[in-house]
XYZ file of C-alpha atoms in Angstrom:
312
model
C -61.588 83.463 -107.401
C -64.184 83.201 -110.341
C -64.324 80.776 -112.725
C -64.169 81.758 -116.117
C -67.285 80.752 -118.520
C -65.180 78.202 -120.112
C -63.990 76.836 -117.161
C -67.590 76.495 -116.023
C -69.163 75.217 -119.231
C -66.804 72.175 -118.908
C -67.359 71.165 -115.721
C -71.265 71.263 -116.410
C -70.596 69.141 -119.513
C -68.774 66.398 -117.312
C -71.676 66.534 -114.663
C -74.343 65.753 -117.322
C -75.468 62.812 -118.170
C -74.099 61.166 -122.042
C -75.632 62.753 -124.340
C -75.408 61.516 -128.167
C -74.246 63.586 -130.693
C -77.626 64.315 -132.480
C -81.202 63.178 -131.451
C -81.234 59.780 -132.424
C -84.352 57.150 -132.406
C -84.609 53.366 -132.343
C -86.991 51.119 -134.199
C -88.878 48.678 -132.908
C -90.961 46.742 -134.929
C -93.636 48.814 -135.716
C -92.875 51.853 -132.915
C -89.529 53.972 -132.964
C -88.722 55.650 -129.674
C -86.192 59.040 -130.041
C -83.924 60.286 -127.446
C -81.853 63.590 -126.611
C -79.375 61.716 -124.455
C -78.523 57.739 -124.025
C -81.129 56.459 -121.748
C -79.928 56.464 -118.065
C -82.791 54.366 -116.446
C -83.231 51.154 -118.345
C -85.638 48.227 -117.357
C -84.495 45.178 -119.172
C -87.538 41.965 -119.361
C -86.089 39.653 -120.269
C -83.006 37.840 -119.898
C -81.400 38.133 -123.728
C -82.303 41.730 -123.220
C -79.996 42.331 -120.014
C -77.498 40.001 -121.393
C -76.952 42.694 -124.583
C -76.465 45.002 -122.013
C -74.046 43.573 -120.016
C -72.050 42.264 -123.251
C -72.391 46.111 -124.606
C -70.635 47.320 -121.068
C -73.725 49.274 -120.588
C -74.745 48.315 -116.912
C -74.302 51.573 -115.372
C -77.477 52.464 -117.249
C -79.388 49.695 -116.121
C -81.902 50.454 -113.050
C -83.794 46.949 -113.007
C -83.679 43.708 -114.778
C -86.479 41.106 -114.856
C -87.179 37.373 -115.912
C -84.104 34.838 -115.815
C -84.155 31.602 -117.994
C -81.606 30.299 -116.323
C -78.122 31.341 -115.168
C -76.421 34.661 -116.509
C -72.631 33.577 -117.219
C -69.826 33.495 -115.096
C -68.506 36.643 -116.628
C -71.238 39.201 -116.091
C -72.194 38.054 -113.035
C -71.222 41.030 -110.907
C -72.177 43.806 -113.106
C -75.938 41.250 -112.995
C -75.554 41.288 -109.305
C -75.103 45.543 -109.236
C -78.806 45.894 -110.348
C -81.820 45.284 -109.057
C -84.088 42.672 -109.920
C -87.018 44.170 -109.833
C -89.801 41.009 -110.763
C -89.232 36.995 -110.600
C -91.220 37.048 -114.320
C -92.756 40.259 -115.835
C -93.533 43.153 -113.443
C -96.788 45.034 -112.635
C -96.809 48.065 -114.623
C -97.368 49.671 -111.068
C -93.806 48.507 -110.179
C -92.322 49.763 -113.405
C -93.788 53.358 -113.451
C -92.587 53.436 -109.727
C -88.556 52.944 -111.002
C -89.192 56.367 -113.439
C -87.604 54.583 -116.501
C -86.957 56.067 -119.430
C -86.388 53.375 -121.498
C -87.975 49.371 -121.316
C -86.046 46.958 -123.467
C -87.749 43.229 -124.260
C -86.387 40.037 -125.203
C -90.394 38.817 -126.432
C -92.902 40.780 -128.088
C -95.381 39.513 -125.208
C -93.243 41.727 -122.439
C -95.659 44.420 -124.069
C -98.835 42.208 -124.385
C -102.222 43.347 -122.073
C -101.822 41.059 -119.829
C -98.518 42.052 -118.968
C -97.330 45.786 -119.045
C -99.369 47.083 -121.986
C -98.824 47.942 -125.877
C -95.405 49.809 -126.231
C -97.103 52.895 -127.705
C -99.159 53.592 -124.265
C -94.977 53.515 -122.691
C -94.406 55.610 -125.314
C -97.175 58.440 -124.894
C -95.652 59.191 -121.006
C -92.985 59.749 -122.983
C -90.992 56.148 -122.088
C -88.996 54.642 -125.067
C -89.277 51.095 -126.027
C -87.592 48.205 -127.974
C -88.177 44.833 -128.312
C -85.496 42.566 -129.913
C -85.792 42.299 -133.820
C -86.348 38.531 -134.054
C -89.850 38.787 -132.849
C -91.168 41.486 -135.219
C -93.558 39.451 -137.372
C -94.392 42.269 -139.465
C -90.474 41.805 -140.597
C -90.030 38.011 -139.746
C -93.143 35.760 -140.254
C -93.477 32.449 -139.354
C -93.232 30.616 -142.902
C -89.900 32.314 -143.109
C -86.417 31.008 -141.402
C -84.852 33.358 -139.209
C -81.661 34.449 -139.809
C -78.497 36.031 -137.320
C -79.031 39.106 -139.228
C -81.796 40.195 -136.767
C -79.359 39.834 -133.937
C -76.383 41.767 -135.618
C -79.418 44.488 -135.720
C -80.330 44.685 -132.419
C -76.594 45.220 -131.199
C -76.331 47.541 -134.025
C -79.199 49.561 -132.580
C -78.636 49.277 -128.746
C -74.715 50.175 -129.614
C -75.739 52.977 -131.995
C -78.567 54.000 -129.194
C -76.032 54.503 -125.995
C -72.933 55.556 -127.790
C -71.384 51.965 -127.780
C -70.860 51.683 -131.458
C -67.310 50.226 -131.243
C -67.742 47.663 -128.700
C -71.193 46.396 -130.787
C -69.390 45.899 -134.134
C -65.780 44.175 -131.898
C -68.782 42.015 -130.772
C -70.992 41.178 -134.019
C -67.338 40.824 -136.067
C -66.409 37.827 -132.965
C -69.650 36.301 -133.576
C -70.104 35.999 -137.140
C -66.031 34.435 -137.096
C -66.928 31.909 -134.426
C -70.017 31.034 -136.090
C -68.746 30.643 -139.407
C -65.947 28.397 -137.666
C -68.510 25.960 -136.719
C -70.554 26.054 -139.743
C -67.518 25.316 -141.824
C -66.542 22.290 -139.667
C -70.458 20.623 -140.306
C -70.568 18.485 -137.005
C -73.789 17.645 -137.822
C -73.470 16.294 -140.945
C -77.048 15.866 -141.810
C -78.351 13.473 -138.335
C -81.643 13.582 -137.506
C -82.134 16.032 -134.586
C -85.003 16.549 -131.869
C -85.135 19.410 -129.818
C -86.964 18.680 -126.700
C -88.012 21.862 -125.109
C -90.337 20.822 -122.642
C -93.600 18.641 -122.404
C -95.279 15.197 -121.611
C -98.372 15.215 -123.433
C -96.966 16.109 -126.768
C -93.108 17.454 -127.783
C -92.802 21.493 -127.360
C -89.747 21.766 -130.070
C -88.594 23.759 -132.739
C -90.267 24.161 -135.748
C -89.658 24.590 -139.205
C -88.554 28.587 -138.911
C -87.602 29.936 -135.316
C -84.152 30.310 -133.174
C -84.105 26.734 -132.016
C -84.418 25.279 -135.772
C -81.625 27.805 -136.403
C -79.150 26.654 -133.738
C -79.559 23.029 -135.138
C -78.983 24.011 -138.799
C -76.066 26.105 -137.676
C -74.172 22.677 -136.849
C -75.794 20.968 -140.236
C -78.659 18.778 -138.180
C -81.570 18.290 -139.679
C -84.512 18.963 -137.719
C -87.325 16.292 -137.362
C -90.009 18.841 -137.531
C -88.654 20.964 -140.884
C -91.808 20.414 -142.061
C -94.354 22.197 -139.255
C -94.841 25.792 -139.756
C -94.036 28.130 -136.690
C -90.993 28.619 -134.620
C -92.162 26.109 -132.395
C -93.892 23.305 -132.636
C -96.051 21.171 -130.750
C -95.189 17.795 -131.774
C -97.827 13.906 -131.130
C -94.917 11.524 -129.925
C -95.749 9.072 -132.809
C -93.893 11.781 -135.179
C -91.001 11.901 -132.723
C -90.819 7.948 -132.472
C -91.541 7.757 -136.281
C -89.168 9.989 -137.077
C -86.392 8.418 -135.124
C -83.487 10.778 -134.349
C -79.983 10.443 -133.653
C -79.308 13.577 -131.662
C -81.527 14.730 -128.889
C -81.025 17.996 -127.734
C -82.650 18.753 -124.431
C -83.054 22.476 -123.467
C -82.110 23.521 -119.737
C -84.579 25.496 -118.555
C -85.967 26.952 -114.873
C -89.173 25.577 -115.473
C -88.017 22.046 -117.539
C -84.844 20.927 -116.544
C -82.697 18.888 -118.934
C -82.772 15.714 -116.727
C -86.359 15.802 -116.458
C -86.984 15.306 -119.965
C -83.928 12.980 -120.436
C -86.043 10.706 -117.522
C -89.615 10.773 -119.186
C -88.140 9.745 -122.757
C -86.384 6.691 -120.593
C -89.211 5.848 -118.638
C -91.725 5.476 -121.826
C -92.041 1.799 -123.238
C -92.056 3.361 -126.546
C -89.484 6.562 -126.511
C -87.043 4.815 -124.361
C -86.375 1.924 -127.738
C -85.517 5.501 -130.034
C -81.707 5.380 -130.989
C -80.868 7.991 -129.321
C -82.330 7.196 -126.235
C -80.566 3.915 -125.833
C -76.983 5.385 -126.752
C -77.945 8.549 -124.570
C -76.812 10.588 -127.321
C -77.857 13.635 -125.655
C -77.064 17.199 -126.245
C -78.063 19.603 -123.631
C -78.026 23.514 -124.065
C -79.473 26.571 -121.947
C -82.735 27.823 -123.309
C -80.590 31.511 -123.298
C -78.437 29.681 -125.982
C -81.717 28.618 -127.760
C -82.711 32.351 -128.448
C -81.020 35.315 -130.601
C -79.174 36.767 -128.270
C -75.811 37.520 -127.645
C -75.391 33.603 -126.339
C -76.311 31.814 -129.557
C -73.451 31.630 -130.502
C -72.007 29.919 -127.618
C -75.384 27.467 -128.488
C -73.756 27.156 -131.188
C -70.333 25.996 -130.318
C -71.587 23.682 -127.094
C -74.017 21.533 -129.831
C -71.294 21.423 -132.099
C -68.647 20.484 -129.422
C -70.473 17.852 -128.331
C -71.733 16.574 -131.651
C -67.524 15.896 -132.658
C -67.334 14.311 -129.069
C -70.158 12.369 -129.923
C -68.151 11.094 -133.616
């Protein structure tokens, strides 16, 4: 019996792959990548850039993932687990080009340095779309400047508006800006002196007077000791941290600098291990993925100010 063209036609359109309503492009900082149909072989670099996929529901088009901070959260764990990890840190552009993507999404602007897999316009020439996540276009967020959520709401704007997802991205910026608001309006910070130690010996890596991690402490009202150094982040002499005194320090959980490992050098110096917050262990610790704008600052957020009213 033959099919009639109708017939036909529909079951063609439910074989195809998604495709959007209208060509539709995505900026990214200074490059803007267009597409006929969502992209169905994505290559995320970094871990906030996988975690806005798996918060988005968008696994399926997910071929590889790359670079892990730390651990990816209880509740996307298997849809993590269905796709491959395809490089420890970045991957050789070799490996890349060998999964056929058609789309590369990037948590840091240096994903697409030369050293790693190359300027996005060369991806974008072989005809490869790119994006990098908002907060690190300088040419729209410069250093002197404090970041603001704003740049994440963007990227889950784009990335929803990109693969059709537009509902689930604004249910998930709307739950985000509420809980956020919660904890601003509660101020657990109420002013204290705050330290971020990222990682170091030598000198302090914190934050600095305008990036993410100065962000998450403001969020909860701290003040940050270094409000005053230009940068994101901030290499700081441990007279300044000593000087400076704080009453919160808020160790960040890392692969490569665990928590406890800093928390045992400050108590081990003659010098560090006399600051007030040292000797009361009034210590915060939070997951470098919470330090970042991604889809977990928020739960930054809340943790710090948590345990700043525990703290009380």
């Amino acid at each position: 019996m033959r099919l009639s063209s109708l017939v036909i036609a529909a079951l063609l359109a439910l074989a195809a792959p998604p495709a959007l309503a209208q060509e539709r492009s995505i900026e990214s900082c200074a490059t803007t990548s267009s597409f006929k149909a969502a992209p169905s072989r994505v290559i995320t670099l970094n871990q906030q850039a996988t975690e806005i996929m798996l918060a988005l529901g968008l696994e399926r088009h997910l071929i590889g993932t790359a670079y892990l901070d730390d651990a990816i959260p209880e509740r996307w764990l298997t849809a993590y687990k269905s796709v491959p990890v395809i490089a420890k840190q970045y991957p050789a552009r070799e490996v890349v080009m060998a999964q056929s993507p058609d789309f590369l999404f990037a948590g840091f602007a240096s994903a697409f340095g030369e050293k790693r897999l190359g300027p996005e316009k060369d991806w974008n020439a072989l005809g490869i779309g790119t994006y990098v996540v908002n907060a690190e276009c300088r040419n729209q967020h410069p250093d002197d400047v404090m970041i603001t959520t704003a740049a994440l709401y963007t990227d889950i704007e784009r990335i929803g508006a990109l693969f059709g997802a537009e509902d689930k991205a604004r249910a998930l910026a709307d739950d985000m800006k509420a809980r956020l608001a919660a904890v601003a309006g509660s101020n657990p910070g109420a002013g204290r002196r705050a330290f971020l130690f990222d990682s170091g010996t030598e000198t302090a890596f914190s934050a600095g007077c305008c990036g993410t991690p100065a962000l998450l402490l403001q969020a909860v009202g701290l003040k940050n000791i270094a409000a005053d150094v230009k940068g994101r982040w901030a290499d700081l002499a441990w007279e300044k941290v000593a000087t400076a005194d704080p009453e919160i320090i808020v160790p960040i959980e890392a692969e490569w600098s665990t928590a406890q490992e800093k928390i045992n050098h400050l108590k081990a110096d003659p010098v560090l291990s006399q600051l007030e917050a040292v000797k009361a262990e009034r210590f915060i610790i939070i997951p470098f993925s919470q330090t970042l704008l991604g889809v977990r600052f928020v739960e930054g957020v809340e943790k710090l100010g948590a345990d700043l009213e525990a703290l009380k």
